PDB file of C-alpha atoms in Angstrom:
ATOM      1  CA  MET A   1       2.673  37.168  12.716  1.00  0.00           C
ATOM      2  CA  LYS A   2       2.147  40.881  12.176  1.00  0.00           C
ATOM      3  CA  ALA A   3       2.775  41.851   8.587  1.00  0.00           C
ATOM      4  CA  SER A   4       2.956  45.447   7.446  1.00  0.00           C
ATOM      5  CA  SER A   5       2.920  47.242   4.139  1.00  0.00           C
ATOM      6  CA  GLN A   6       6.721  47.046   4.261  1.00  0.00           C
ATOM      7  CA  GLY A   7       6.872  43.277   4.660  1.00  0.00           C
ATOM      8  CA  ILE A   8       7.125  40.394   7.130  1.00  0.00           C
ATOM      9  CA  PRO A   9       9.299  40.774  10.261  1.00  0.00           C
ATOM     10  CA  LEU A  10      11.368  37.700  11.120  1.00  0.00           C
ATOM     11  CA  ARG A  11      13.934  36.590  13.645  1.00  0.00           C
ATOM     12  CA  ILE A  12      16.417  33.932  12.517  1.00  0.00           C
ATOM     13  CA  LEU A  13      18.518  32.123  15.127  1.00  0.00           C
ATOM     14  CA  THR A  14      21.260  29.654  14.248  1.00  0.00           C
ATOM     15  CA  HIS A  15      23.307  27.660  16.761  1.00  0.00           C
ATOM     16  CA  ASN A  16      25.689  24.726  16.555  1.00  0.00           C
ATOM     17  CA  ILE A  17      24.746  23.080  19.851  1.00  0.00           C
ATOM     18  CA  ARG A  18      27.639  20.547  19.998  1.00  0.00           C
ATOM     19  CA  TYR A  19      26.636  16.913  19.745  1.00  0.00           C
ATOM     20  CA  ALA A  20      26.067  14.922  22.933  1.00  0.00           C
ATOM     21  CA  THR A  21      29.418  13.193  23.243  1.00  0.00           C
ATOM     22  CA  THR A  22      30.306  10.472  25.719  1.00  0.00           C
ATOM     23  CA  SER A  23      33.901  11.757  25.780  1.00  0.00           C
ATOM     24  CA  PRO A  24      33.658  15.468  26.594  1.00  0.00           C
ATOM     25  CA  PHE A  25      36.545  17.863  26.179  1.00  0.00           C
ATOM     26  CA  GLN A  26      38.092  19.591  29.162  1.00  0.00           C
ATOM     27  CA  GLY A  27      35.673  22.315  30.185  1.00  0.00           C
ATOM     28  CA  GLU A  28      32.724  20.645  28.429  1.00  0.00           C
ATOM     29  CA  ARG A  29      29.754  19.486  30.498  1.00  0.00           C
ATOM     30  CA  PRO A  30      27.497  16.571  29.524  1.00  0.00           C
ATOM     31  CA  TRP A  31      24.474  17.345  27.375  1.00  0.00           C
ATOM     32  CA  GLU A  32      22.172  16.755  30.350  1.00  0.00           C
ATOM     33  CA  GLU A  33      23.785  19.755  32.057  1.00  0.00           C
ATOM     34  CA  ARG A  34      24.008  21.906  28.928  1.00  0.00           C
ATOM     35  CA  ALA A  35      20.477  21.286  27.674  1.00  0.00           C
ATOM     36  CA  PRO A  36      18.401  23.392  30.116  1.00  0.00           C
ATOM     37  CA  GLY A  37      20.362  26.572  29.459  1.00  0.00           C
ATOM     38  CA  LEU A  38      20.359  26.009  25.730  1.00  0.00           C
ATOM     39  CA  VAL A  39      16.611  25.368  25.520  1.00  0.00           C
ATOM     40  CA  ASN A  40      15.996  28.458  27.657  1.00  0.00           C
ATOM     41  CA  GLU A  41      18.149  30.457  25.236  1.00  0.00           C
ATOM     42  CA  LEU A  42      15.978  29.335  22.329  1.00  0.00           C
ATOM     43  CA  LEU A  43      12.744  30.027  24.176  1.00  0.00           C
ATOM     44  CA  TYR A  44      13.687  33.461  25.459  1.00  0.00           C
ATOM     45  CA  ASN A  45      15.027  34.692  22.155  1.00  0.00           C
ATOM     46  CA  THR A  46      11.975  33.580  20.166  1.00  0.00           C
ATOM     47  CA  HIS A  47       9.217  34.124  22.745  1.00  0.00           C
ATOM     48  CA  ASN A  48       7.708  37.268  21.235  1.00  0.00           C
ATOM     49  CA  GLN A  49       9.129  36.921  17.738  1.00  0.00           C
ATOM     50  CA  ASP A  50       8.059  35.230  14.531  1.00  0.00           C
ATOM     51  CA  ALA A  51      11.172  33.120  14.340  1.00  0.00           C
ATOM     52  CA  PHE A  52      13.019  30.250  12.755  1.00  0.00           C
ATOM     53  CA  ILE A  53      15.514  28.216  14.795  1.00  0.00           C
ATOM     54  CA  CYS A  54      18.286  26.474  12.856  1.00  0.00           C
ATOM     55  CA  LEU A  55      20.521  24.054  14.749  1.00  0.00           C
ATOM     56  CA  GLN A  56      23.557  21.942  13.919  1.00  0.00           C
ATOM     57  CA  GLU A  57      25.245  18.858  15.424  1.00  0.00           C
ATOM     58  CA  VAL A  58      21.937  17.620  16.846  1.00  0.00           C
ATOM     59  CA  LEU A  59      21.733  13.928  17.720  1.00  0.00           C
ATOM     60  CA  HIS A  60      18.306  12.313  17.964  1.00  0.00           C
ATOM     61  CA  ASN A  61      18.141  12.405  21.763  1.00  0.00           C
ATOM     62  CA  GLN A  62      19.062  16.093  21.657  1.00  0.00           C
ATOM     63  CA  LEU A  63      16.385  16.736  19.040  1.00  0.00           C
ATOM     64  CA  GLU A  64      13.811  15.118  21.315  1.00  0.00           C
ATOM     65  CA  ASP A  65      14.960  17.240  24.260  1.00  0.00           C
ATOM     66  CA  VAL A  66      14.829  20.469  22.249  1.00  0.00           C
ATOM     67  CA  ILE A  67      11.393  19.910  20.707  1.00  0.00           C
ATOM     68  CA  PHE A  68      10.009  18.801  24.081  1.00  0.00           C
ATOM     69  CA  GLY A  69      11.458  21.897  25.750  1.00  0.00           C
ATOM     70  CA  LEU A  70      10.123  24.239  23.085  1.00  0.00           C
ATOM     71  CA  ASN A  71       6.616  22.799  23.378  1.00  0.00           C
ATOM     72  CA  ALA A  72       6.441  22.337  27.168  1.00  0.00           C
ATOM     73  CA  PRO A  73       4.187  24.709  29.156  1.00  0.00           C
ATOM     74  CA  HIS A  74       6.294  27.470  30.680  1.00  0.00           C
ATOM     75  CA  SER A  75       3.882  29.258  32.983  1.00  0.00           C
ATOM     76  CA  CYS A  76       4.518  28.924  36.719  1.00  0.00           C
ATOM     77  CA  ALA A  77       0.761  29.014  37.336  1.00  0.00           C
ATOM     78  CA  SER A  78      -0.640  25.784  38.723  1.00  0.00           C
ATOM     79  CA  THR A  79      -3.438  25.904  36.151  1.00  0.00           C
ATOM     80  CA  ALA A  80      -1.029  25.785  33.206  1.00  0.00           C
ATOM     81  CA  LYS A  81      -1.928  22.892  30.923  1.00  0.00           C
ATOM     82  CA  PRO A  82      -0.216  21.545  27.821  1.00  0.00           C
ATOM     83  CA  GLY A  83      -1.670  22.896  24.607  1.00  0.00           C
ATOM     84  CA  PRO A  84      -1.119  22.085  20.943  1.00  0.00           C
ATOM     85  CA  PRO A  85       2.552  22.068  19.901  1.00  0.00           C
ATOM     86  CA  ASN A  86       3.927  25.544  19.282  1.00  0.00           C
ATOM     87  CA  TRP A  87       6.895  24.260  17.302  1.00  0.00           C
ATOM     88  CA  ALA A  88       7.547  21.648  14.624  1.00  0.00           C
ATOM     89  CA  TYR A  89      10.743  20.773  12.780  1.00  0.00           C
ATOM     90  CA  ILE A  90      12.100  19.433   9.525  1.00  0.00           C
ATOM     91  CA  GLY A  91      15.276  17.401   9.172  1.00  0.00           C
ATOM     92  CA  VAL A  92      16.756  13.896   9.354  1.00  0.00           C
ATOM     93  CA  GLY A  93      19.857  12.222  10.716  1.00  0.00           C
ATOM     94  CA  ARG A  94      22.666  12.480   8.216  1.00  0.00           C
ATOM     95  CA  ASP A  95      23.968   8.917   8.589  1.00  0.00           C
ATOM     96  CA  ASP A  96      20.860   7.049   7.406  1.00  0.00           C
ATOM     97  CA  GLY A  97      18.337   9.703   6.388  1.00  0.00           C
ATOM     98  CA  LYS A  98      16.241   8.784   9.423  1.00  0.00           C
ATOM     99  CA  GLN A  99      17.448   9.033  13.024  1.00  0.00           C
ATOM    100  CA  ALA A 100      21.123   8.080  12.933  1.00  0.00           C
ATOM    101  CA  GLY A 101      23.851  10.694  13.074  1.00  0.00           C
ATOM    102  CA  GLU A 102      23.647  14.447  13.352  1.00  0.00           C
ATOM    103  CA  TYR A 103      20.576  16.400  12.281  1.00  0.00           C
ATOM    104  CA  SER A 104      20.593  19.955  10.952  1.00  0.00           C
ATOM    105  CA  PRO A 105      16.968  20.723  11.841  1.00  0.00           C
ATOM    106  CA  ILE A 106      14.894  23.821  11.196  1.00  0.00           C
ATOM    107  CA  PHE A 107      12.219  24.621  13.791  1.00  0.00           C
ATOM    108  CA  TYR A 108       9.181  26.711  12.863  1.00  0.00           C
ATOM    109  CA  ARG A 109       5.709  27.536  14.192  1.00  0.00           C
ATOM    110  CA  PRO A 110       2.966  25.706  12.222  1.00  0.00           C
ATOM    111  CA  SER A 111       0.444  28.282  13.434  1.00  0.00           C
ATOM    112  CA  VAL A 112       2.340  30.913  11.440  1.00  0.00           C
ATOM    113  CA  TRP A 113       3.909  29.032   8.528  1.00  0.00           C
ATOM    114  CA  LYS A 114       2.502  26.439   6.162  1.00  0.00           C
ATOM    115  CA  LEU A 115       5.155  23.927   5.148  1.00  0.00           C
ATOM    116  CA  ARG A 116       4.961  23.457   1.367  1.00  0.00           C
ATOM    117  CA  GLN A 117       7.926  21.169   0.847  1.00  0.00           C
ATOM    118  CA  TRP A 118      11.207  20.147   2.374  1.00  0.00           C
ATOM    119  CA  GLU A 119      14.144  17.860   1.749  1.00  0.00           C
ATOM    120  CA  THR A 120      17.587  16.956   3.000  1.00  0.00           C
ATOM    121  CA  VAL A 121      20.417  17.089   0.481  1.00  0.00           C
ATOM    122  CA  TRP A 122      23.735  15.310   1.003  1.00  0.00           C
ATOM    123  CA  LEU A 123      26.727  17.317  -0.194  1.00  0.00           C
ATOM    124  CA  SER A 124      28.150  14.554  -2.335  1.00  0.00           C
ATOM    125  CA  GLU A 125      27.988  13.018  -5.788  1.00  0.00           C
ATOM    126  CA  THR A 126      24.805  11.204  -4.685  1.00  0.00           C
ATOM    127  CA  PRO A 127      22.846  14.008  -2.996  1.00  0.00           C
ATOM    128  CA  THR A 128      19.608  12.082  -2.447  1.00  0.00           C
ATOM    129  CA  ILE A 129      21.097   9.303  -0.303  1.00  0.00           C
ATOM    130  CA  PRO A 130      23.299   9.360   2.820  1.00  0.00           C
ATOM    131  CA  SER A 131      26.818   9.729   1.458  1.00  0.00           C
ATOM    132  CA  LYS A 132      30.013  11.738   1.294  1.00  0.00           C
ATOM    133  CA  SER A 133      32.331  12.441  -1.627  1.00  0.00           C
ATOM    134  CA  TRP A 134      35.463  14.254  -2.712  1.00  0.00           C
ATOM    135  CA  ASP A 135      37.760  14.992   0.227  1.00  0.00           C
ATOM    136  CA  ALA A 136      35.034  15.331   2.875  1.00  0.00           C
ATOM    137  CA  ALA A 137      36.033  13.964   6.277  1.00  0.00           C
ATOM    138  CA  SER A 138      32.421  13.744   7.422  1.00  0.00           C
ATOM    139  CA  ILE A 139      28.968  13.430   5.916  1.00  0.00           C
ATOM    140  CA  ARG A 140      27.559  16.907   5.273  1.00  0.00           C
ATOM    141  CA  ILE A 141      23.941  17.854   4.676  1.00  0.00           C
ATOM    142  CA  VAL A 142      21.694  20.794   3.901  1.00  0.00           C
ATOM    143  CA  THR A 143      18.110  20.905   5.167  1.00  0.00           C
ATOM    144  CA  ILE A 144      15.907  22.857   2.744  1.00  0.00           C
ATOM    145  CA  GLY A 145      12.364  24.019   3.394  1.00  0.00           C
ATOM    146  CA  GLY A 146       9.789  26.023   1.488  1.00  0.00           C
ATOM    147  CA  LEU A 147       7.183  27.743   3.660  1.00  0.00           C
ATOM    148  CA  THR A 148       4.328  30.124   3.031  1.00  0.00           C
ATOM    149  CA  PRO A 149       2.978  32.594   5.596  1.00  0.00           C
ATOM    150  CA  GLY A 150      -0.547  31.695   6.592  1.00  0.00           C
ATOM    151  CA  PHE A 151      -2.024  35.037   5.581  1.00  0.00           C
ATOM    152  CA  GLU A 152      -0.590  35.760   2.138  1.00  0.00           C
ATOM    153  CA  ALA A 153       1.138  34.238  -0.860  1.00  0.00           C
ATOM    154  CA  ALA A 154       4.659  35.401  -0.076  1.00  0.00           C
ATOM    155  CA  HIS A 155       7.097  32.510  -0.185  1.00  0.00           C
ATOM    156  CA  ILE A 156      10.292  32.003   1.745  1.00  0.00           C
ATOM    157  CA  ILE A 157      12.865  29.314   1.231  1.00  0.00           C
ATOM    158  CA  LEU A 158      14.985  28.222   4.171  1.00  0.00           C
ATOM    159  CA  ARG A 159      18.380  26.673   3.820  1.00  0.00           C
ATOM    160  CA  LYS A 160      20.213  25.396   6.870  1.00  0.00           C
ATOM    161  CA  ILE A 161      23.800  24.439   6.380  1.00  0.00           C
ATOM    162  CA  HIS A 162      26.776  22.775   8.028  1.00  0.00           C
ATOM    163  CA  GLU A 163      29.910  23.296   5.930  1.00  0.00           C
ATOM    164  CA  TYR A 164      28.030  23.814   2.675  1.00  0.00           C
ATOM    165  CA  GLN A 165      30.332  24.494  -0.276  1.00  0.00           C
ATOM    166  CA  ASN A 166      28.678  25.116  -3.617  1.00  0.00           C
ATOM    167  CA  GLY A 167      29.162  28.236  -5.677  1.00  0.00           C
ATOM    168  CA  ARG A 168      26.541  27.715  -8.389  1.00  0.00           C
ATOM    169  CA  PHE A 169      23.093  29.219  -7.848  1.00  0.00           C
ATOM    170  CA  GLY A 170      20.058  29.496 -10.071  1.00  0.00           C
ATOM    171  CA  ARG A 171      17.813  32.509 -10.182  1.00  0.00           C
ATOM    172  CA  ILE A 172      15.998  33.007  -6.888  1.00  0.00           C
ATOM    173  CA  LEU A 173      12.471  34.365  -7.015  1.00  0.00           C
ATOM    174  CA  SER A 174      11.682  34.212  -3.284  1.00  0.00           C
ATOM    175  CA  GLY A 175      13.224  35.451  -0.080  1.00  0.00           C
ATOM    176  CA  VAL A 176      15.902  33.008   1.026  1.00  0.00           C
ATOM    177  CA  PHE A 177      18.261  32.599   3.926  1.00  0.00           C
ATOM    178  CA  LEU A 178      21.086  30.179   4.486  1.00  0.00           C
ATOM    179  CA  SER A 179      22.392  29.708   7.996  1.00  0.00           C
ATOM    180  CA  GLY A 180      24.764  27.579   9.995  1.00  0.00           C
ATOM    181  CA  ASP A 181      28.278  26.578  10.872  1.00  0.00           C
ATOM    182  CA  LEU A 182      30.369  26.856   7.709  1.00  0.00           C
ATOM    183  CA  ASN A 183      33.623  25.825   9.432  1.00  0.00           C
ATOM    184  CA  SER A 184      35.047  28.718   7.439  1.00  0.00           C
ATOM    185  CA  GLN A 185      36.341  32.141   8.391  1.00  0.00           C
ATOM    186  CA  GLU A 186      35.831  35.104   6.081  1.00  0.00           C
ATOM    187  CA  ASP A 187      39.054  34.557   4.143  1.00  0.00           C
ATOM    188  CA  GLN A 188      38.394  30.852   3.561  1.00  0.00           C
ATOM    189  CA  GLU A 189      36.746  29.144   0.613  1.00  0.00           C
ATOM    190  CA  ALA A 190      33.254  28.277   1.848  1.00  0.00           C
ATOM    191  CA  TYR A 191      32.568  31.859   2.941  1.00  0.00           C
ATOM    192  CA  THR A 192      34.168  33.537  -0.069  1.00  0.00           C
ATOM    193  CA  VAL A 193      32.253  31.339  -2.531  1.00  0.00           C
ATOM    194  CA  LEU A 194      28.900  31.788  -0.807  1.00  0.00           C
ATOM    195  CA  THR A 195      29.258  35.576  -0.551  1.00  0.00           C
ATOM    196  CA  SER A 196      31.032  36.291  -3.848  1.00  0.00           C
ATOM    197  CA  THR A 197      29.541  38.733  -6.345  1.00  0.00           C
ATOM    198  CA  ASP A 198      28.325  35.720  -8.351  1.00  0.00           C
ATOM    199  CA  SER A 199      26.268  34.519  -5.381  1.00  0.00           C
ATOM    200  CA  PRO A 200      22.780  35.819  -4.582  1.00  0.00           C
ATOM    201  CA  LEU A 201      23.607  35.735  -0.862  1.00  0.00           C
ATOM    202  CA  LEU A 202      24.760  38.523   1.449  1.00  0.00           C
ATOM    203  CA  ASP A 203      26.302  38.213   4.913  1.00  0.00           C
ATOM    204  CA  SER A 204      23.725  39.631   7.335  1.00  0.00           C
ATOM    205  CA  ALA A 205      26.479  40.907   9.629  1.00  0.00           C
ATOM    206  CA  LYS A 206      27.724  43.154   6.819  1.00  0.00           C
ATOM    207  CA  LEU A 207      24.243  44.616   6.337  1.00  0.00           C
ATOM    208  CA  VAL A 208      24.240  46.117   9.844  1.00  0.00           C
ATOM    209  CA  ASN A 209      26.765  48.765  10.857  1.00  0.00           C
ATOM    210  CA  SER A 210      29.280  47.072  13.160  1.00  0.00           C
ATOM    211  CA  SER A 211      28.674  49.769  15.777  1.00  0.00           C
ATOM    212  CA  LYS A 212      25.106  48.438  16.031  1.00  0.00           C
ATOM    213  CA  HIS A 213      26.066  44.776  16.533  1.00  0.00           C
ATOM    214  CA  TYR A 214      25.223  43.197  19.889  1.00  0.00           C
ATOM    215  CA  GLY A 215      27.474  40.712  21.689  1.00  0.00           C
ATOM    216  CA  ASN A 216      30.671  39.047  20.595  1.00  0.00           C
ATOM    217  CA  GLU A 217      32.205  39.140  17.147  1.00  0.00           C
ATOM    218  CA  THR A 218      33.459  35.553  17.235  1.00  0.00           C
ATOM    219  CA  THR A 219      30.978  32.679  17.136  1.00  0.00           C
ATOM    220  CA  TRP A 220      33.240  29.743  18.049  1.00  0.00           C
ATOM    221  CA  SER A 221      34.658  29.975  21.549  1.00  0.00           C
ATOM    222  CA  GLY A 222      35.567  26.416  22.404  1.00  0.00           C
ATOM    223  CA  PHE A 223      35.250  25.265  26.002  1.00  0.00           C
ATOM    224  CA  GLY A 224      38.193  27.284  27.253  1.00  0.00           C
ATOM    225  CA  TYR A 225      41.015  24.762  27.007  1.00  0.00           C
ATOM    226  CA  GLU A 226      41.506  24.063  23.286  1.00  0.00           C
ATOM    227  CA  GLY A 227      44.442  26.421  22.824  1.00  0.00           C
ATOM    228  CA  LEU A 228      42.883  27.752  19.603  1.00  0.00           C
ATOM    229  CA  GLU A 229      41.911  31.303  18.751  1.00  0.00           C
ATOM    230  CA  PRO A 230      38.163  31.989  18.748  1.00  0.00           C
ATOM    231  CA  GLY A 231      36.757  32.634  15.279  1.00  0.00           C
ATOM    232  CA  ARG A 232      33.698  33.728  13.345  1.00  0.00           C
ATOM    233  CA  ILE A 233      32.513  30.626  11.476  1.00  0.00           C
ATOM    234  CA  ASP A 234      28.717  30.706  11.993  1.00  0.00           C
ATOM    235  CA  TYR A 235      26.644  32.839   9.638  1.00  0.00           C
ATOM    236  CA  ILE A 236      23.203  33.876   8.486  1.00  0.00           C
ATOM    237  CA  LEU A 237      23.252  34.758   4.787  1.00  0.00           C
ATOM    238  CA  LEU A 238      20.282  36.516   3.184  1.00  0.00           C
ATOM    239  CA  GLY A 239      19.188  36.699  -0.425  1.00  0.00           C
ATOM    240  CA  PRO A 240      18.631  37.406  -3.135  1.00  0.00           C
ATOM    241  CA  ARG A 241      20.871  40.410  -3.599  1.00  0.00           C
ATOM    242  CA  ALA A 242      19.815  43.211  -5.949  1.00  0.00           C
ATOM    243  CA  LYS A 243      20.799  41.730  -9.310  1.00  0.00           C
ATOM    244  CA  TYR A 244      18.719  38.606  -8.606  1.00  0.00           C
ATOM    245  CA  VAL A 245      15.565  40.477  -7.579  1.00  0.00           C
ATOM    246  CA  THR A 246      12.823  40.575 -10.195  1.00  0.00           C
ATOM    247  CA  THR A 247      10.572  43.177  -8.549  1.00  0.00           C
ATOM    248  CA  GLU A 248      10.972  46.505 -10.337  1.00  0.00           C
ATOM    249  CA  GLY A 249      12.496  49.204  -8.165  1.00  0.00           C
ATOM    250  CA  GLN A 250      13.463  46.825  -5.337  1.00  0.00           C
ATOM    251  CA  ASP A 251      17.159  46.591  -4.511  1.00  0.00           C
ATOM    252  CA  GLN A 252      17.028  43.480  -2.328  1.00  0.00           C
ATOM    253  CA  SER A 253      14.531  41.245  -0.517  1.00  0.00           C
ATOM    254  CA  TRP A 254      15.411  42.095   3.094  1.00  0.00           C
ATOM    255  CA  ASP A 255      15.678  45.112   5.369  1.00  0.00           C
ATOM    256  CA  MET A 256      18.034  44.445   8.280  1.00  0.00           C
ATOM    257  CA  GLU A 257      16.919  45.447  11.763  1.00  0.00           C
ATOM    258  CA  GLY A 258      19.511  43.844  14.037  1.00  0.00           C
ATOM    259  CA  TYR A 259      22.439  41.432  14.361  1.00  0.00           C
ATOM    260  CA  ALA A 260      23.676  39.699  17.518  1.00  0.00           C
ATOM    261  CA  VAL A 261      26.011  36.968  18.731  1.00  0.00           C
ATOM    262  CA  LEU A 262      24.721  35.610  22.043  1.00  0.00           C
ATOM    263  CA  ALA A 263      26.708  34.510  25.078  1.00  0.00           C
ATOM    264  CA  ASN A 264      27.174  30.766  25.571  1.00  0.00           C
ATOM    265  CA  ARG A 265      28.354  30.843  29.212  1.00  0.00           C
ATOM    266  CA  PHE A 266      27.015  32.558  32.335  1.00  0.00           C
ATOM    267  CA  ASP A 267      27.629  32.661  36.102  1.00  0.00           C
ATOM    268  CA  ASP A 268      27.200  28.911  36.554  1.00  0.00           C
ATOM    269  CA  GLY A 269      30.254  28.348  34.350  1.00  0.00           C
ATOM    270  CA  VAL A 270      28.461  25.921  32.019  1.00  0.00           C
ATOM    271  CA  TYR A 271      29.060  26.430  28.304  1.00  0.00           C
ATOM    272  CA  ASN A 272      25.818  25.536  26.527  1.00  0.00           C
ATOM    273  CA  SER A 273      27.976  24.795  23.449  1.00  0.00           C
ATOM    274  CA  ASP A 274      31.413  25.529  22.057  1.00  0.00           C
ATOM    275  CA  HIS A 275      29.629  27.811  19.561  1.00  0.00           C
ATOM    276  CA  ARG A 276      27.597  30.947  20.207  1.00  0.00           C
ATOM    277  CA  ALA A 277      24.167  31.519  18.703  1.00  0.00           C
ATOM    278  CA  VAL A 278      23.826  34.093  15.914  1.00  0.00           C
ATOM    279  CA  VAL A 279      20.562  36.049  15.753  1.00  0.00           C
ATOM    280  CA  VAL A 280      19.264  38.293  12.984  1.00  0.00           C
ATOM    281  CA  ASP A 281      16.152  40.465  12.921  1.00  0.00           C
ATOM    282  CA  ALA A 282      15.062  41.354   9.407  1.00  0.00           C
ATOM    283  CA  MET A 283      12.062  42.414   7.369  1.00  0.00           C
ATOM    284  CA  LEU A 284      11.204  40.257   4.358  1.00  0.00           C
ATOM    285  CA  ARG A 285       9.884  42.807   1.891  1.00  0.00           C
ATOM    286  CA  SER A 286       6.428  42.334   0.428  1.00  0.00           C
TER     287      SER A 286
END
């Protein structure tokens, strides 16, 4: 990681990778066919970046494939040998708090970040145990991590989300991001609550002039046969916004450097997911 007097440069990538179903939709290929392209996407887009990877709809076998792919040697040289793991992750399966059900994992480089604490929270009336409440059709979780850069005392909190709906926030003293598939377009409740003026979070896409965006606008594409309009439902939200910042003279915690929505299908015709990855480059201010 190369810090500067301005702050810490980061790349954040979030992608709902579509769980490995045994009953694929029309146009959907099995996970075994989707996995190589998806892992290559993650590798290429984080190769020379200090990055966090946040995924959704990850079953345990998919988690094993992703972490193996991220840590496998990638040189074509015959002398290439496995080294220490480049990547680690935090997260649990939502059904039992262990390995059952979908994970919402966060991947990070232990050589760069020291993990201080982490937890999984269930979005229910019993948030510390696997559960669902209210009118939720599925179990929903948030994976939360607190990490410190290895070279200084700056602190960043990561929040990875899959349909997170909670409009009450305490005062935030550290840089924070919240990312994932909200299953919500901009005019729907989850997005409007999380980005309201009472929230410390800002939509990263709105912090970059739209003329400077790269790729598609929509993040859900489907597999081509759903008969539904594509939509923007995957987000990276950054905080805290100005009124939550305690540093005198600082208007917010982040400087935006880029926003992109990546392609999820290429010449081979294989969709790596029914969602597209969202990528943000930002500077966490010192």
